[in-house]
XYZ file of C-alpha atoms in Angstrom:
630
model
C -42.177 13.858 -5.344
C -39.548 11.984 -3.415
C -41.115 8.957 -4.075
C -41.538 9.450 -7.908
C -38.218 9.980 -8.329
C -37.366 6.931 -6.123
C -39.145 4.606 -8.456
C -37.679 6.473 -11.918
C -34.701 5.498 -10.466
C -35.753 2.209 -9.901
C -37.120 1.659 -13.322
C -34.006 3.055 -14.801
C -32.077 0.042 -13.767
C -35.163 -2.367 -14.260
C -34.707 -1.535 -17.824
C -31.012 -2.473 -17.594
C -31.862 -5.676 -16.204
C -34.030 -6.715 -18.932
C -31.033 -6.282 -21.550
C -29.060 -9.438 -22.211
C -25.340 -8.979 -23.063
C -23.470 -11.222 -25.725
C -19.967 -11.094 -25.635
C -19.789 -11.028 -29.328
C -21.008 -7.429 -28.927
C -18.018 -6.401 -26.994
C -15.397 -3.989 -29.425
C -11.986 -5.740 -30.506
C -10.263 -2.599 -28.625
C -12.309 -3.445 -25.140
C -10.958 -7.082 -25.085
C -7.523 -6.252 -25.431
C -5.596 -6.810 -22.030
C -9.035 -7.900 -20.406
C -10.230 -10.461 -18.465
C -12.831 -9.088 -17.770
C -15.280 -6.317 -19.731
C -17.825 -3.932 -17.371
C -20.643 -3.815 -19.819
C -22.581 -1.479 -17.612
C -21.811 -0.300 -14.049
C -24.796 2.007 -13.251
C -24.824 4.086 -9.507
C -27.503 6.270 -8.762
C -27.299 7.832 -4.896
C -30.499 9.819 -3.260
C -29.557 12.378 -0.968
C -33.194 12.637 0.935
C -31.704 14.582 4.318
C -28.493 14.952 6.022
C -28.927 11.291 7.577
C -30.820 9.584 4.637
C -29.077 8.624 1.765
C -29.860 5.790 -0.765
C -27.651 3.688 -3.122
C -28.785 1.983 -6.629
C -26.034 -0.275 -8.175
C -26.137 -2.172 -10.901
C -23.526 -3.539 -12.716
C -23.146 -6.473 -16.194
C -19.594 -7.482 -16.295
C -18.820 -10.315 -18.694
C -15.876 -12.550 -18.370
C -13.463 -13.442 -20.450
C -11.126 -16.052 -18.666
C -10.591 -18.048 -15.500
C -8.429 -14.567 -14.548
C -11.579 -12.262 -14.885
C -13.379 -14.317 -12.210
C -12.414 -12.177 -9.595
C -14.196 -9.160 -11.152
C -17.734 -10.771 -11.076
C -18.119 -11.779 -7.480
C -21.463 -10.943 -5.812
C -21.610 -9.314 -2.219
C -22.947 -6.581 -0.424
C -20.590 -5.326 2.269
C -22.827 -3.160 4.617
C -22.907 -2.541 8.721
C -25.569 -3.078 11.443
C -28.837 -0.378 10.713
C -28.203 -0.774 6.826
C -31.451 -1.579 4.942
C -30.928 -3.821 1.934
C -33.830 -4.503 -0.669
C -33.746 -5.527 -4.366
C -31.359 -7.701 -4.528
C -31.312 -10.111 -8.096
C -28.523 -11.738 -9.600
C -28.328 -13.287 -13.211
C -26.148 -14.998 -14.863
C -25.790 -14.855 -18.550
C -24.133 -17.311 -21.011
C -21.377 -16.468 -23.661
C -24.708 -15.130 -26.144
C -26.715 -13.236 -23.490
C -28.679 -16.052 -22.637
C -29.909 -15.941 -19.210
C -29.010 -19.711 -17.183
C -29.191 -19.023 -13.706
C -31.107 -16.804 -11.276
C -29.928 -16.075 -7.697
C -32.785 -13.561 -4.931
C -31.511 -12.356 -1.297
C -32.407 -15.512 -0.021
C -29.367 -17.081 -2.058
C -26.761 -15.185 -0.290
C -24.615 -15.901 2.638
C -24.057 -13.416 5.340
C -20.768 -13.342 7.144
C -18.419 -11.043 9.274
C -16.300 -8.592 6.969
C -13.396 -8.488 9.383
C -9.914 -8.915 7.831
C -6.982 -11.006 10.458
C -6.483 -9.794 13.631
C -10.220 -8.073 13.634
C -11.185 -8.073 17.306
C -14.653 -6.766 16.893
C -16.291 -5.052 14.053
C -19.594 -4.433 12.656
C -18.549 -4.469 9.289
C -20.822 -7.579 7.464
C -20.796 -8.766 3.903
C -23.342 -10.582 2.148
C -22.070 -12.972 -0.077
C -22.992 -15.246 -2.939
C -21.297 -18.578 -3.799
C -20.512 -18.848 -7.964
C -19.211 -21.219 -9.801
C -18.791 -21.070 -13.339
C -19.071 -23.662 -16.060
C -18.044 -22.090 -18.890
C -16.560 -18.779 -20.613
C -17.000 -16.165 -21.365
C -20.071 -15.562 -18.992
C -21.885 -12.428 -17.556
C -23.245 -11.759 -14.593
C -25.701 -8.901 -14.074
C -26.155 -7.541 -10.521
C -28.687 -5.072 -8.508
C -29.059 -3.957 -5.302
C -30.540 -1.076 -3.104
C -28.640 0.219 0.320
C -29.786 2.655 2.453
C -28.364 4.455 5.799
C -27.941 7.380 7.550
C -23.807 8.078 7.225
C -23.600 10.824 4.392
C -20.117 11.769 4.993
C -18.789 8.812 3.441
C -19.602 9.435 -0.514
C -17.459 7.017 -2.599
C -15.179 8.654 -5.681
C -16.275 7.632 -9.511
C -13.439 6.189 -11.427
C -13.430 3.611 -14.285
C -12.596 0.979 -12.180
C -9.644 0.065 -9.825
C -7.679 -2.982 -11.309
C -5.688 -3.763 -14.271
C -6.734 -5.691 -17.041
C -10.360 -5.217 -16.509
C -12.230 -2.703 -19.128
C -15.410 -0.582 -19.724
C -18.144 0.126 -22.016
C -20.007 2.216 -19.681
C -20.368 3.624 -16.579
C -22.756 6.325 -14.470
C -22.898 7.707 -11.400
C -26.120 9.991 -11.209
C -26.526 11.942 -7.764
C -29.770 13.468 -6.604
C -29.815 15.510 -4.222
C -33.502 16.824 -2.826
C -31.472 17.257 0.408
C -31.063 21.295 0.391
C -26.889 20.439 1.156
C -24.489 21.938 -0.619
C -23.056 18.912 -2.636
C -18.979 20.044 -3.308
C -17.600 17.985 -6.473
C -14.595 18.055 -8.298
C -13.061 15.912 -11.199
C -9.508 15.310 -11.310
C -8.357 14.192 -15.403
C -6.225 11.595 -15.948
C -2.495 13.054 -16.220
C -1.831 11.119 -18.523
C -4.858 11.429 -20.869
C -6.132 8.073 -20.581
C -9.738 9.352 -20.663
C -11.940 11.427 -19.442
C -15.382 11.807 -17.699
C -18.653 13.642 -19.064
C -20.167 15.941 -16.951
C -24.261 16.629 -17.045
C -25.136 19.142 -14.266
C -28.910 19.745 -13.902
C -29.312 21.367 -10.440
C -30.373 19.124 -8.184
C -28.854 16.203 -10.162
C -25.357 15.516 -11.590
C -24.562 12.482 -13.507
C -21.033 11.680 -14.600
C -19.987 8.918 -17.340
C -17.335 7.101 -18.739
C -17.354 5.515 -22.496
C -15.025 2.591 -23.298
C -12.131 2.640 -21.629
C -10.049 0.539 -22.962
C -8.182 -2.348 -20.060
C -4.904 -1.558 -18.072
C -2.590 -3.806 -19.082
C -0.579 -4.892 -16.065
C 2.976 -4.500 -16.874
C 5.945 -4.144 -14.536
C 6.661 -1.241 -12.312
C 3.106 0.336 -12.842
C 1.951 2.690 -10.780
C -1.650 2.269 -9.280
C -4.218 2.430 -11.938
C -6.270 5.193 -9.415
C -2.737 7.447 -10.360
C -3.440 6.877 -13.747
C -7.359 7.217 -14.446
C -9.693 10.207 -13.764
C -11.900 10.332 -10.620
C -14.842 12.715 -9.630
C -15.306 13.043 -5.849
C -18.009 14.077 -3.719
C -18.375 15.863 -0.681
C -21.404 17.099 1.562
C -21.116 20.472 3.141
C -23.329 19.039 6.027
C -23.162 15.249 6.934
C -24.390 13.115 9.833
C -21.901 9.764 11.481
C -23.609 7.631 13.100
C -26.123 10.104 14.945
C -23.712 13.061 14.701
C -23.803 16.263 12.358
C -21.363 18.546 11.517
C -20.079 20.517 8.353
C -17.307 20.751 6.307
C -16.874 23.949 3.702
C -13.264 23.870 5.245
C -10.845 21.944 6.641
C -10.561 23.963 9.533
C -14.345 23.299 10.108
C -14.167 19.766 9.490
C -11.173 19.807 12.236
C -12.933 21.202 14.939
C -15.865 18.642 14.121
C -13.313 15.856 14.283
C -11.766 16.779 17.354
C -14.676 18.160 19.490
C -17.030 14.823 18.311
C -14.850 12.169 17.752
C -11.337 12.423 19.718
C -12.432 14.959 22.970
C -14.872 12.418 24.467
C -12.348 9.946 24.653
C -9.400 11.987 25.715
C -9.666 10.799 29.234
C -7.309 10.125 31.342
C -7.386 7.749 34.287
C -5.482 8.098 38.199
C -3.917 4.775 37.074
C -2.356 6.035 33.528
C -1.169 9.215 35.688
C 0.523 7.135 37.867
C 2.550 4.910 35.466
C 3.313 8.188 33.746
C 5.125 9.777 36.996
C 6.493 6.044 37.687
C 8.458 6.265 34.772
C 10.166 9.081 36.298
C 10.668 10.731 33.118
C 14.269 13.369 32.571
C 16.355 14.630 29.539
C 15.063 16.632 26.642
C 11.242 16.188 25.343
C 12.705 14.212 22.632
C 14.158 11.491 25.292
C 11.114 11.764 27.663
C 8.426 11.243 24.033
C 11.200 7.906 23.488
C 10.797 6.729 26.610
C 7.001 6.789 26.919
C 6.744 4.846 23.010
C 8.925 2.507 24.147
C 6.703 1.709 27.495
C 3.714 1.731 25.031
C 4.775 -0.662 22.510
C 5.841 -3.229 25.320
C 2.389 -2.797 26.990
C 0.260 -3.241 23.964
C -0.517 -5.371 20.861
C -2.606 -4.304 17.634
C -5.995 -5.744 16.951
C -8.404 -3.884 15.109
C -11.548 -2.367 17.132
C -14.092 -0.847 14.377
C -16.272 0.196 17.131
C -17.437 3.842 17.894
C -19.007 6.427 15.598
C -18.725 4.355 12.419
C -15.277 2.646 13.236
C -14.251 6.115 13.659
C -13.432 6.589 17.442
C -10.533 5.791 19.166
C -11.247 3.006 22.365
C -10.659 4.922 25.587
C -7.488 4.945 26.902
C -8.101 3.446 29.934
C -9.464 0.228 28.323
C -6.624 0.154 26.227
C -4.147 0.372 29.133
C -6.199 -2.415 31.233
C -6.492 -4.906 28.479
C -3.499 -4.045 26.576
C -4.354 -3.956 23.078
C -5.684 -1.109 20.453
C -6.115 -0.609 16.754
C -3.709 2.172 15.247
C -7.352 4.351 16.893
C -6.926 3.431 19.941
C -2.871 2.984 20.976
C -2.211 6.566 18.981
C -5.083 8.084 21.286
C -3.497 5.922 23.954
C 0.048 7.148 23.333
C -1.356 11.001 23.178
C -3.006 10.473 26.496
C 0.513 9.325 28.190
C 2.531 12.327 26.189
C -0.371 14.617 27.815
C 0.385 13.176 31.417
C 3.807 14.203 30.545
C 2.905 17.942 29.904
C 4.012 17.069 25.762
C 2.116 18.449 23.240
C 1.012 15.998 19.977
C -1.512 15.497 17.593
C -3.637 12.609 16.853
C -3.247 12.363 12.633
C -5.244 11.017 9.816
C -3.283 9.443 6.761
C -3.841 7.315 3.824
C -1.364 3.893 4.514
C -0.628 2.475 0.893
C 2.886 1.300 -0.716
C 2.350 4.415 -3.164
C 1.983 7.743 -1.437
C -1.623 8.844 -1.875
C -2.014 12.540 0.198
C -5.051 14.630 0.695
C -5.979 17.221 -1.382
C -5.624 20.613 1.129
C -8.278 22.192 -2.071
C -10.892 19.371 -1.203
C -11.654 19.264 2.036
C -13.489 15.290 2.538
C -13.487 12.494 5.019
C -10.813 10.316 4.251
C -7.937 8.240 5.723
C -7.332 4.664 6.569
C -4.638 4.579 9.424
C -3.870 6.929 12.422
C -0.268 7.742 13.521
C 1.134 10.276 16.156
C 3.469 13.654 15.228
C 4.885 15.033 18.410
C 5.969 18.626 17.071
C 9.581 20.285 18.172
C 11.499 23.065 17.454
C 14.493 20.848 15.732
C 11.712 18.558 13.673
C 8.699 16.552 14.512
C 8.481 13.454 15.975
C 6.513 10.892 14.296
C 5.230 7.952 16.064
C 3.493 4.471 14.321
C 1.721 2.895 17.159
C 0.768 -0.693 15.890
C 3.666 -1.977 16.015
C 6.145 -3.299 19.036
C 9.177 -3.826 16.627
C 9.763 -0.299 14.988
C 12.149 2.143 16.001
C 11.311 5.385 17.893
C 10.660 8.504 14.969
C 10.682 6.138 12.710
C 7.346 5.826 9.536
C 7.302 2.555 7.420
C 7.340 2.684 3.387
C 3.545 2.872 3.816
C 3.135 6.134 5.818
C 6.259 8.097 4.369
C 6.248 11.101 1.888
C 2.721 12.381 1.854
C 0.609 14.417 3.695
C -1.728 13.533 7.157
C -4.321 15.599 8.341
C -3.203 16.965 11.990
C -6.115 17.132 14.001
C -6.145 20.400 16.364
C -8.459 21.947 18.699
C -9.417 24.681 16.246
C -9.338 22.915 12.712
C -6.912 20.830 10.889
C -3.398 21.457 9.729
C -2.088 19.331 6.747
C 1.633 18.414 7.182
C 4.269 16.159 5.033
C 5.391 13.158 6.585
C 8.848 12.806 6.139
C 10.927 11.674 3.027
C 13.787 9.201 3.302
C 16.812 9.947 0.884
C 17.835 7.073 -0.705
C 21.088 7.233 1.613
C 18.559 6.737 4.821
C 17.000 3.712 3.049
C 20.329 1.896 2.961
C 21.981 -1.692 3.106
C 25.395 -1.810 3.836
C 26.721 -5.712 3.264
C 30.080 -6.620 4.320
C 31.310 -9.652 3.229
C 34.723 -12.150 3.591
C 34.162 -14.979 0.541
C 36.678 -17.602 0.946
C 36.967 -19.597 -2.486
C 37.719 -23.451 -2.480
C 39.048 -25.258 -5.532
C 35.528 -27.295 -5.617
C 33.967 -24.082 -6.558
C 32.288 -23.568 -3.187
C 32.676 -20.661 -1.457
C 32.468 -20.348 2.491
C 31.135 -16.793 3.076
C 31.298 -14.713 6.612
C 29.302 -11.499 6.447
C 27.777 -8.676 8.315
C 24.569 -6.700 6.778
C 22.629 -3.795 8.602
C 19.602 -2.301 6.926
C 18.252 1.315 7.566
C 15.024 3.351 6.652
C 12.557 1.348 4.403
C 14.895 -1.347 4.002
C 15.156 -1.194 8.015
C 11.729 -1.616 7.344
C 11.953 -4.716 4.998
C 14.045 -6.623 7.553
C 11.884 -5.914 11.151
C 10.050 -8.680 10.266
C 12.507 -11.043 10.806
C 12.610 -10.161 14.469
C 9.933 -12.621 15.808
C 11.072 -15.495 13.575
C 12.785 -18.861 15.279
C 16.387 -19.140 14.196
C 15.321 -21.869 12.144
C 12.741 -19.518 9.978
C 14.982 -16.782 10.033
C 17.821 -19.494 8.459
C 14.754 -20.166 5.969
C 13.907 -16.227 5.353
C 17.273 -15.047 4.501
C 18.434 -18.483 2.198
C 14.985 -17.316 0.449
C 16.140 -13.859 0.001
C 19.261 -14.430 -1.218
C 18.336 -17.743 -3.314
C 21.253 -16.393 -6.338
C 23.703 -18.455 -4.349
C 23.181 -22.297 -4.301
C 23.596 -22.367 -0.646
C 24.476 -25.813 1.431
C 24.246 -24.061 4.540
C 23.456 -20.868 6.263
C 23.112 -19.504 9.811
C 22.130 -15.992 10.908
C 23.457 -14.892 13.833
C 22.792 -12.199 16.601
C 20.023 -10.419 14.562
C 19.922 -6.528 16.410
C 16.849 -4.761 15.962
C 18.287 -1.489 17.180
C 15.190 0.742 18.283
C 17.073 3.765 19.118
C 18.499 4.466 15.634
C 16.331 2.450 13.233
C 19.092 -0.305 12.276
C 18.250 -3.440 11.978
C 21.306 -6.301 12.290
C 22.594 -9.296 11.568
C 25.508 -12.135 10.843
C 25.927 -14.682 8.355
C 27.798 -17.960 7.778
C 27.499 -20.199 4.809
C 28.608 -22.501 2.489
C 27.566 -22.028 -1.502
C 28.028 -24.416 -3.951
C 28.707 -24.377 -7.679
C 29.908 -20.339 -7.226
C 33.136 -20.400 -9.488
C 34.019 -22.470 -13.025
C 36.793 -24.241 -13.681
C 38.690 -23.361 -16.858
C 42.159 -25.577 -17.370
C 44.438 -24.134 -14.662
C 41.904 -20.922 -13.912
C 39.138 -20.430 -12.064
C 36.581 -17.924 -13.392
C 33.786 -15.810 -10.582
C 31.712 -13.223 -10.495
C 32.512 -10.138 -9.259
C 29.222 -9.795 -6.513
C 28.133 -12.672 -4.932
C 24.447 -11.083 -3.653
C 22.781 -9.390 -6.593
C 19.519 -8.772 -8.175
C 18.473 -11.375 -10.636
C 15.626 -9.645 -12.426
C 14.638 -9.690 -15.788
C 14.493 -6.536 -17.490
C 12.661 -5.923 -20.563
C 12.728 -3.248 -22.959
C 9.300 -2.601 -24.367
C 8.448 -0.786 -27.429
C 4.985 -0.606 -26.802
C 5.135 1.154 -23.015
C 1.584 2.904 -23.374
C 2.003 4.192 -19.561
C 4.628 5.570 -16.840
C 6.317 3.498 -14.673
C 6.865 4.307 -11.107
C 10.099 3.746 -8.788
C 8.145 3.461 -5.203
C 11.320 3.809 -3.013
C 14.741 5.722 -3.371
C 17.629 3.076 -1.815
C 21.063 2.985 -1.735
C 23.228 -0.734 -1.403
C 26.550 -0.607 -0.375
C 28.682 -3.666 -0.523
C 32.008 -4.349 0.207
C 33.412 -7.662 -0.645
C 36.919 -9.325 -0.006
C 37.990 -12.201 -1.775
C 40.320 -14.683 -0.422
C 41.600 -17.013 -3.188
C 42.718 -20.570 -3.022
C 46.633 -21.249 -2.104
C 48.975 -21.267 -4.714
C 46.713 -19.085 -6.943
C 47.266 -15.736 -8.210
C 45.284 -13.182 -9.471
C 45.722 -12.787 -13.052
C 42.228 -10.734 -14.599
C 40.425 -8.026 -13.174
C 37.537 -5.951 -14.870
C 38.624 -2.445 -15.247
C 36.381 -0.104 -12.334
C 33.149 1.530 -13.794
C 30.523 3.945 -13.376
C 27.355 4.307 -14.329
C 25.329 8.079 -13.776
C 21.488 8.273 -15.144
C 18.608 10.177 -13.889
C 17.693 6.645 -12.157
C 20.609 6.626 -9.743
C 24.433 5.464 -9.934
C 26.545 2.463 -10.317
C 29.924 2.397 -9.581
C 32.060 -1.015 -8.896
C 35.914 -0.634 -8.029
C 38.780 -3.489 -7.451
C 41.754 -3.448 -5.411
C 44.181 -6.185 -5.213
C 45.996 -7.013 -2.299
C 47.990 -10.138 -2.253
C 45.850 -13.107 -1.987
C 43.077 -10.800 -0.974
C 41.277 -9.186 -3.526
C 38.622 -6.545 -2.463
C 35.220 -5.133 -4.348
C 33.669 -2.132 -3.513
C 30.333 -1.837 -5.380
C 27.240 1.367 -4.454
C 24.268 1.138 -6.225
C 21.669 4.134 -5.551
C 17.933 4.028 -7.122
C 16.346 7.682 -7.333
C 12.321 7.006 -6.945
C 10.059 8.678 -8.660
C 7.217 8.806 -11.852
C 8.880 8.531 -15.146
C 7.512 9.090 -18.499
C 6.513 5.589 -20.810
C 9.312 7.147 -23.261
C 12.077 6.724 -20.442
C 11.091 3.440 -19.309
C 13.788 1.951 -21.756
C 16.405 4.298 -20.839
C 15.795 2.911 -17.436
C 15.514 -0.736 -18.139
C 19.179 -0.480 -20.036
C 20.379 1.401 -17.042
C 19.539 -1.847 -15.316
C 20.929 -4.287 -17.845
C 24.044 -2.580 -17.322
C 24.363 -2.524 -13.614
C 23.455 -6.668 -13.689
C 25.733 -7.419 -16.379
C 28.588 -5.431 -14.602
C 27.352 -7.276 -11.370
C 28.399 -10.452 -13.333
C 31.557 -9.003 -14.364
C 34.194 -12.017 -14.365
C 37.554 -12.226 -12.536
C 39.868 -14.994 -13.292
C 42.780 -16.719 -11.533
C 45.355 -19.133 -12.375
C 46.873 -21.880 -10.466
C 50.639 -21.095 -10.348
């Protein structure tokens, strides 16, 4: 019976294959925005057993421009024990015309590691494509099997912008006897929706012509936008191992007794650099103490080795050779806090510049980073492990303000990382602008940068003075610089500041204008183009809340005086606050101006509200003060 249904399956997507696909059959509405059209994305999975599962894909995309090319490459990413079969590639001209045939034999096979991969067993099979002319189509096939069930992908449209769809199908069958858990989550904002056909033993899901994603600024992540179904076995096998999970306290216990217990070992060599350290003060000092001895010990390189990439390395290979993936160094780190007699718990999160959190209803195998939370009475601790530069209890832009799943003895415990306040992710710019009657400016000034904007500026820290000259002249490229020097960068691990000094010299700042001299009020400002759209079909997303505080004193030429100043303003929206204020002092004039961004996910019908907030804040930015040779 197995078998049967095998080759229906099969035959299903032979039929597929026979079709040719003209673009001139593609609807007005799908080419609109697209580079790219999916004429048919097909997915059939067999669920034979709790450690044999088989994938059918097939998939026609067509495309439209040099642009879509990146939609229509062929390869096979798959690990070591994977059996791949039926494997055909054709290539279809602009009227369905089939030009060029491609087998298994035609395709490369090559590491999948990304930079900074130490070892991995993650392959791709690749084919080399060139293509002549456009539009053009390529239809691919392909059958995967292995024994990892717990890893069963989600079903959305697709996962780019200005790519569309006339039709896609994911079809499960399940002869396995597992519960199979599913549940569809509808686009919020009604872009469309999926068809459900539940038949036992089989599900299939579909989506009709969905129309392209046009990419468009401050868009939120097209997987926040469209539907998705997701799948989850009650009973699953990794890599030779078999557990359950109807809860996430069930899937917990799994995770920690299978894949974190066997390599929480500790070592007479870790316990003695642990007790070397002589460790006093509060927990919180003692936890500081030990991160800061791990991030001088250790470097990150990725290690996908051990129950599907899944393990940690054991700490005591990690404290010989002195390197880890964020696996390894967090399991590392625990192992030291647990030598210390300080409880913490190895956590699963999803790393992405837009929060993405785990649904506490759905309990699935997910995650793609590992950090450390250190609980206390006044707050948690939370500890990012790959890196040697960032501050103690301190979580990038990329791990903040979402959810991780806390792995425990006796289940799993889903807790918020924290949320920076737009005061927390701050820059605070001092400046002294001396103006010349050449309309240079010679500028002295003093910057620190906390939270993500902390976060922005770490980077800098392993850069030569001459590329960190380079980095910040790039950064602040609004002011025609003829020279600039940073000096005695601080990257202030303790309290999450990072540091620095500036000299320069800036040409072409002021105008001339007869006997006057006519500047801007803010040297260092945001030159981007805001447009007001009519048209916004979608939200737009703020990723970060930040607040910029500068404070800038003017000292004008001799035998000048000070003759207009812009009246102070401010500026109060649902998107943050403006304010810019002017004192006068003598020859010294002085600008205080605090700009504050709230983040969030606006409606489409705000988006011009916000853009005109913007306007105005860059316009008053370039507010004009004039003065007059006496």
């Amino acid at each position: 019976m197995m078998k049967i249904i095998y080759l229906g399956a099969l035959s299903v997507t032979s039929f597929y294959f026979a079709q040719n696909y003209p673009a001139s059959t593609i609807p007005a509405d799908l080419k609109k925005n697209a580079n790219a059209v999916i004429r048919k994305d097909l997915t059939t999975i067999q669920i034979n057993k709790i450690d044999d599962i088989q994938y059918q894909y097939y998939t026609a995309t067509t495309v439209l421009n040099k642009d879509g090319d990146s939609q229509a490459m062929v390869y096979i990413p798959y690990e070591k024990g994977n059996s791949i079969s039926d494997v055909k590639v054709n290539i279809l001209d602009e009227s369905g015309k089939k030009i060029k045939s491609y087998s298994k034999s035609d395709f490369g096979d090559f590491a999948n590691n990304a930079q900074g991969t130490f070892y991995s067993e993650n392959r791709v099979m690749a084919l080399s494509f060139t293509p002549t002319q456009y539009p053009y189509t390529v239809e691919f096939t392909y059958q995967i099997s292995e024994e990892n069930t717990v890893f069963l992908p989600d079903f959305i449209p697709f996962k780019s912008t200005n790519i569309s769809l006339e039709e896609a199908q994911m079809k499960i069958i399940n002869k396995s006897g597992i519960d199979l858990k599913t549940k569809i989550y509808p686009s919020k904002y009604g872009y469309t929706s999926v068809i459900e056909n539940d038949n036992g033993s089989e599900k299939t899901y579909t989506y009709k012509n969905v129309s392209a994603i046009e990419d468009a600024f401050l868009l939120p992540q097209p997987v926040k936008i469209l539907p998705k179904v997701s799948f989850a076995l009650a009973k699953f096998n990794l890599e030779g191992k078999q557990g359950s999970i109807n809860n996430w306290e069930e899937f917990g216990s799994w995770y920690y007794n299978t894949i974190l217990q066997p390599v929480s070992l500790s070592t007479p060599a870790i316990k003695a650099e642990v007790a070397a350290l002589n460790l006093q003060g509060t927990t919180e000092e003692k936890v500081k103490k030990l991160y800061q001895y791990m991030q001088a010990k250790t470097r990150y390189i990725f290690v996908a080795l051990g129950i599907g990439g899944w393990q940690p390395m054991l700490p005591e290979e990690v404290d010989k050779k002195g390197y880890g993936d964020c696996k390894g160094l967090t399991n590392y780190m625990k192992t030291l806090l647990d030598e210390a007699g300080i409880l913490s718990y190895y956590s699963v999160i999803n790393s992405s510049s837009s929060p993405v959190s785990f649904d506490p209803a759905f309990p699935k195998m997910g995650g793609n980073h590992v950090i450390l939370m250190v609980p206390l009475e006044k707050g948690n601790i939370w500890l990012e492990n790959t890196s040697q530069q960032i501050a103690f209890n301190h979580l990038g832009y990329s791990t903040t303000d979402r959810n991780v799943l806390s792995i425990r003895k006796n289940g799993i415990e889903i807790i918020d990382t924290p949320s920076y306040p737009a005061e927390q992710n701050k820059e605070k710019q001092l400046l002294t602008i001396t103006l010349n009657e050449d309309n240079s400016i010679l500028g002295e000034g003093n910057f620190s940068f906390t939270g993500t904007q902390y976060d922005n500026n770490i980077a800098l820290a392993n850069l030569s003075p001459k590329d960190k000259n380079e980095a910040v002249k790039n950064m602040l490229d609004v002011l025609h610089f003829e020279k600039i020097e940073m000096k005695n960068f601080i990257n202030d691990k303790d309290k999450a500041i990072a540091k620095y000094d500036l000299d320069f010299k800036a040409n072409n700042y002021s105008k001339n204008a007869g006997n006057s001299i006519i500047f801007r009020a803010v040297p260092i400002f945001s030159d981007n183009i805001y447009k007001t759209d009519e048209k916004r079909e979608l939200p737009f997303e703020l990723r970060q809340s930040y607040e910029d505080e500068y404070e800038i004193s003017f000292m004008i030429p001799k035998n000048y005086k000070i003759d207009e100043v812009p009246e102070n303003i401010s500026l109060n929206s649902e998107f943050g606050t403006y304010t810019l204020n002017f004192i006068k002092n003598g020859e010294q004039l002085k600008v205080n101006r605090i700009i504050r961004i709230n983040k969030g996910l606006y409606p489409k019908e705000k988006y011009n509200d916000y853009v005109n907030f913007r306007k105005k804040t860059i316009n008053i930015d370039n507010s004009k003060i004039l003065i007059t040779k006496i």
